[in-house]
Amino acid sequence: MNQIVVTGSCLCEKVRYSITSEFQQFYFCHCKQCRKVTGSAFAANIQAKPAEITWISGAQYVKRFDYLGERLFTKVFCVECGSGLPFLNKSGTKLFIPAGSLDSKPCILPGHNIFWDDRSSWYEAGLSAPRYEGFAE
Ligand SMILES: [Zn+2]
Ligand SMILES: [Zn+2]
């Protein structure tokens, strides 16, 4: 896969970033930590080759949290709005990009549901729930 440039931002748009890297894997992680930290069913992350994250704006709003549990768990986020942002793992061997933070379409599709056995009891029911363009009536 070729090197690609992607850009992204947080919800409040104070933080904007750009990354040039090679995407390796796009996965949904259903582990308990990812569910907690996103407040949702799973984390949608793109794993990429290590690369420098260029903070186009708002670098001062970027906070890193390393959770020292059974597995080291990292969350990087905007301190204003809480949105997840990309980060390098501690050893600097992998780059993780929360897919929802991207402003451009990633040239990779989700290929893995990891920590599947840890998925929430309601995740699969949601997949077959009725769909609406906006709010449900
Ligand atoms: Zn923000
Ligand atoms: Zn996880």
PDB file of C-alpha atoms and ligand atoms in Angstrom:
ATOM      1  CA  MET A   1       0.000   0.000   0.000  1.00  0.00           C
ATOM      2  CA  ASN A   2       1.274   3.460  -0.867  1.00  0.00           C
ATOM      3  CA  GLN A   3       1.821   6.301   1.511  1.00  0.00           C
ATOM      4  CA  ILE A   4      -1.193   8.497   1.792  1.00  0.00           C
ATOM      5  CA  VAL A   5      -1.954  11.833   3.382  1.00  0.00           C
ATOM      6  CA  VAL A   6      -5.025  12.093   5.556  1.00  0.00           C
ATOM      7  CA  THR A   7      -6.451  14.980   7.508  1.00  0.00           C
ATOM      8  CA  GLY A   8      -8.758  15.033  10.458  1.00  0.00           C
ATOM      9  CA  SER A   9     -10.122  17.150  13.273  1.00  0.00           C
ATOM     10  CA  CYS A  10     -12.047  17.071  16.529  1.00  0.00           C
ATOM     11  CA  LEU A  11     -15.711  17.993  16.906  1.00  0.00           C
ATOM     12  CA  CYS A  12     -15.071  21.570  18.108  1.00  0.00           C
ATOM     13  CA  GLU A  13     -12.497  21.973  15.305  1.00  0.00           C
ATOM     14  CA  LYS A  14      -9.859  23.490  17.565  1.00  0.00           C
ATOM     15  CA  VAL A  15      -7.585  20.570  16.754  1.00  0.00           C
ATOM     16  CA  ARG A  16      -6.691  19.735  13.162  1.00  0.00           C
ATOM     17  CA  TYR A  17      -4.091  17.238  12.052  1.00  0.00           C
ATOM     18  CA  SER A  18      -2.429  15.783   9.024  1.00  0.00           C
ATOM     19  CA  ILE A  19      -0.600  12.478   8.715  1.00  0.00           C
ATOM     20  CA  THR A  20       1.380  10.869   5.921  1.00  0.00           C
ATOM     21  CA  SER A  21       1.523   7.153   6.508  1.00  0.00           C
ATOM     22  CA  GLU A  22       0.753   3.690   5.236  1.00  0.00           C
ATOM     23  CA  PHE A  23      -2.486   2.191   6.493  1.00  0.00           C
ATOM     24  CA  GLN A  24      -2.157  -1.395   7.613  1.00  0.00           C
ATOM     25  CA  GLN A  25      -5.438  -2.401   9.172  1.00  0.00           C
ATOM     26  CA  PHE A  26      -8.866  -0.968   9.844  1.00  0.00           C
ATOM     27  CA  TYR A  27     -10.636  -2.681  12.695  1.00  0.00           C
ATOM     28  CA  PHE A  28     -13.514  -2.383  15.107  1.00  0.00           C
ATOM     29  CA  CYS A  29     -12.360  -3.167  18.633  1.00  0.00           C
ATOM     30  CA  HIS A  30     -15.085  -4.404  20.941  1.00  0.00           C
ATOM     31  CA  CYS A  31     -12.928  -4.737  24.052  1.00  0.00           C
ATOM     32  CA  LYS A  32     -14.182  -3.342  27.331  1.00  0.00           C
ATOM     33  CA  GLN A  33     -11.613  -0.543  27.422  1.00  0.00           C
ATOM     34  CA  CYS A  34     -12.546   0.665  23.935  1.00  0.00           C
ATOM     35  CA  ARG A  35     -16.235   0.575  24.818  1.00  0.00           C
ATOM     36  CA  LYS A  36     -15.587   2.586  27.970  1.00  0.00           C
ATOM     37  CA  VAL A  37     -13.348   5.156  26.388  1.00  0.00           C
ATOM     38  CA  THR A  38     -15.619   5.783  23.403  1.00  0.00           C
ATOM     39  CA  GLY A  39     -18.844   5.422  25.384  1.00  0.00           C
ATOM     40  CA  SER A  40     -20.034   3.350  22.449  1.00  0.00           C
ATOM     41  CA  ALA A  41     -20.242  -0.199  21.096  1.00  0.00           C
ATOM     42  CA  PHE A  42     -16.730  -0.315  19.699  1.00  0.00           C
ATOM     43  CA  ALA A  43     -13.742   1.755  18.657  1.00  0.00           C
ATOM     44  CA  ALA A  44     -13.176   2.140  14.909  1.00  0.00           C
ATOM     45  CA  ASN A  45      -9.429   2.457  14.533  1.00  0.00           C
ATOM     46  CA  ILE A  46      -7.018   2.492  11.645  1.00  0.00           C
ATOM     47  CA  GLN A  47      -3.608   1.104  12.428  1.00  0.00           C
ATOM     48  CA  ALA A  48      -0.824   2.580  10.366  1.00  0.00           C
ATOM     49  CA  LYS A  49       2.930   2.598  10.089  1.00  0.00           C
ATOM     50  CA  PRO A  50       4.516   4.984  12.596  1.00  0.00           C
ATOM     51  CA  ALA A  51       4.559   8.526  11.295  1.00  0.00           C
ATOM     52  CA  GLU A  52       4.706  12.005  12.645  1.00  0.00           C
ATOM     53  CA  ILE A  53       1.361  13.599  13.438  1.00  0.00           C
ATOM     54  CA  THR A  54       1.327  17.188  12.268  1.00  0.00           C
ATOM     55  CA  TRP A  55      -0.964  19.279  14.427  1.00  0.00           C
ATOM     56  CA  ILE A  56      -2.121  21.925  11.973  1.00  0.00           C
ATOM     57  CA  SER A  57      -3.870  23.735  14.800  1.00  0.00           C
ATOM     58  CA  GLY A  58      -4.749  23.291  18.453  1.00  0.00           C
ATOM     59  CA  ALA A  59      -1.713  21.275  19.597  1.00  0.00           C
ATOM     60  CA  GLN A  60      -2.183  22.853  23.044  1.00  0.00           C
ATOM     61  CA  TYR A  61      -5.603  21.186  23.337  1.00  0.00           C
ATOM     62  CA  VAL A  62      -4.243  17.690  22.719  1.00  0.00           C
ATOM     63  CA  LYS A  63      -4.032  15.530  25.827  1.00  0.00           C
ATOM     64  CA  ARG A  64      -2.686  12.021  26.162  1.00  0.00           C
ATOM     65  CA  PHE A  65      -3.999   9.530  28.704  1.00  0.00           C
ATOM     66  CA  ASP A  66      -2.167   6.243  29.280  1.00  0.00           C
ATOM     67  CA  TYR A  67      -4.160   3.725  31.257  1.00  0.00           C
ATOM     68  CA  LEU A  68      -1.948   1.201  32.999  1.00  0.00           C
ATOM     69  CA  GLY A  69      -4.307  -1.754  33.218  1.00  0.00           C
ATOM     70  CA  GLU A  70      -3.775  -5.354  32.164  1.00  0.00           C
ATOM     71  CA  ARG A  71      -3.003  -3.986  28.723  1.00  0.00           C
ATOM     72  CA  LEU A  72      -1.551  -0.533  28.268  1.00  0.00           C
ATOM     73  CA  PHE A  73      -4.344   1.567  26.855  1.00  0.00           C
ATOM     74  CA  THR A  74      -3.917   5.001  25.347  1.00  0.00           C
ATOM     75  CA  LYS A  75      -6.412   7.689  24.500  1.00  0.00           C
ATOM     76  CA  VAL A  76      -5.498  10.999  22.934  1.00  0.00           C
ATOM     77  CA  PHE A  77      -8.226  13.583  22.826  1.00  0.00           C
ATOM     78  CA  CYS A  78      -9.157  17.248  22.574  1.00  0.00           C
ATOM     79  CA  VAL A  79      -9.481  18.698  26.085  1.00  0.00           C
ATOM     80  CA  GLU A  80     -12.246  21.021  24.905  1.00  0.00           C
ATOM     81  CA  CYS A  81     -14.643  18.567  23.265  1.00  0.00           C
ATOM     82  CA  GLY A  82     -13.272  15.138  24.195  1.00  0.00           C
ATOM     83  CA  SER A  83     -13.007  13.838  20.625  1.00  0.00           C
ATOM     84  CA  GLY A  84     -10.512  11.059  20.004  1.00  0.00           C
ATOM     85  CA  LEU A  85      -7.386  11.919  18.032  1.00  0.00           C
ATOM     86  CA  PRO A  86      -4.492   9.924  16.513  1.00  0.00           C
ATOM     87  CA  PHE A  87      -1.531   8.768  18.543  1.00  0.00           C
ATOM     88  CA  LEU A  88       1.635   6.709  18.433  1.00  0.00           C
ATOM     89  CA  ASN A  89       1.825   3.797  20.828  1.00  0.00           C
ATOM     90  CA  LYS A  90       4.350   3.999  23.676  1.00  0.00           C
ATOM     91  CA  SER A  91       7.019   2.060  21.822  1.00  0.00           C
ATOM     92  CA  GLY A  92       6.511   4.201  18.719  1.00  0.00           C
ATOM     93  CA  THR A  93       5.959   1.167  16.516  1.00  0.00           C
ATOM     94  CA  LYS A  94       2.358   1.803  15.554  1.00  0.00           C
ATOM     95  CA  LEU A  95       0.152   4.736  14.755  1.00  0.00           C
ATOM     96  CA  PHE A  96      -3.532   4.593  15.631  1.00  0.00           C
ATOM     97  CA  ILE A  97      -6.088   6.838  13.957  1.00  0.00           C
ATOM     98  CA  PRO A  98      -9.669   6.938  15.253  1.00  0.00           C
ATOM     99  CA  ALA A  99     -11.504   6.599  11.948  1.00  0.00           C
ATOM    100  CA  GLY A 100     -14.305   8.930  13.009  1.00  0.00           C
ATOM    101  CA  SER A 101     -11.819  11.780  13.409  1.00  0.00           C
ATOM    102  CA  LEU A 102     -10.911  11.723   9.707  1.00  0.00           C
ATOM    103  CA  ASP A 103     -12.184  14.452   7.392  1.00  0.00           C
ATOM    104  CA  SER A 104     -11.160  12.542   4.304  1.00  0.00           C
ATOM    105  CA  LYS A 105     -12.292   9.120   3.172  1.00  0.00           C
ATOM    106  CA  PRO A 106      -9.756   6.492   4.194  1.00  0.00           C
ATOM    107  CA  CYS A 107      -8.660   4.229   1.326  1.00  0.00           C
ATOM    108  CA  ILE A 108      -9.170   1.169   3.485  1.00  0.00           C
ATOM    109  CA  LEU A 109     -12.294  -0.574   4.741  1.00  0.00           C
ATOM    110  CA  PRO A 110     -12.900  -2.264   8.086  1.00  0.00           C
ATOM    111  CA  GLY A 111     -11.529  -5.753   7.863  1.00  0.00           C
ATOM    112  CA  HIS A 112     -11.574  -7.032  11.412  1.00  0.00           C
ATOM    113  CA  ASN A 113     -13.836  -7.142  14.448  1.00  0.00           C
ATOM    114  CA  ILE A 114     -11.361  -7.702  17.261  1.00  0.00           C
ATOM    115  CA  PHE A 115     -12.066  -8.705  20.861  1.00  0.00           C
ATOM    116  CA  TRP A 116     -15.353 -10.021  19.468  1.00  0.00           C
ATOM    117  CA  ASP A 117     -16.161 -12.040  22.575  1.00  0.00           C
ATOM    118  CA  ASP A 118     -16.092  -8.818  24.611  1.00  0.00           C
ATOM    119  CA  ARG A 119     -18.742  -7.138  22.430  1.00  0.00           C
ATOM    120  CA  SER A 120     -21.681  -5.520  24.155  1.00  0.00           C
ATOM    121  CA  SER A 121     -24.802  -7.623  24.583  1.00  0.00           C
ATOM    122  CA  TRP A 122     -26.752  -5.114  22.473  1.00  0.00           C
ATOM    123  CA  TYR A 123     -24.356  -4.556  19.552  1.00  0.00           C
ATOM    124  CA  GLU A 124     -25.803  -7.104  17.150  1.00  0.00           C
ATOM    125  CA  ALA A 125     -29.421  -6.126  17.872  1.00  0.00           C
ATOM    126  CA  GLY A 126     -28.512  -2.596  16.764  1.00  0.00           C
ATOM    127  CA  LEU A 127     -27.394  -3.799  13.347  1.00  0.00           C
ATOM    128  CA  SER A 128     -30.878  -4.988  12.449  1.00  0.00           C
ATOM    129  CA  ALA A 129     -32.781  -2.099  14.048  1.00  0.00           C
ATOM    130  CA  PRO A 130     -34.870   0.094  11.680  1.00  0.00           C
ATOM    131  CA  ARG A 131     -32.947   2.902   9.941  1.00  0.00           C
ATOM    132  CA  TYR A 132     -33.939   6.572   9.713  1.00  0.00           C
ATOM    133  CA  GLU A 133     -32.458   9.502   7.833  1.00  0.00           C
ATOM    134  CA  GLY A 134     -32.545  11.608  10.991  1.00  0.00           C
ATOM    135  CA  PHE A 135     -34.116  11.175  14.387  1.00  0.00           C
ATOM    136  CA  ALA A 136     -36.601   8.339  14.791  1.00  0.00           C
ATOM    137  CA  GLU A 137     -40.226   9.535  14.714  1.00  0.00           C
TER     138      GLU A 137
HETATM  139 ZN    ZN B   1     -12.163  19.730  20.157  1.00  0.00          ZN
HETATM  140 ZN    ZN B   2     -10.058  -2.275  22.286  1.00  0.00          ZN
END
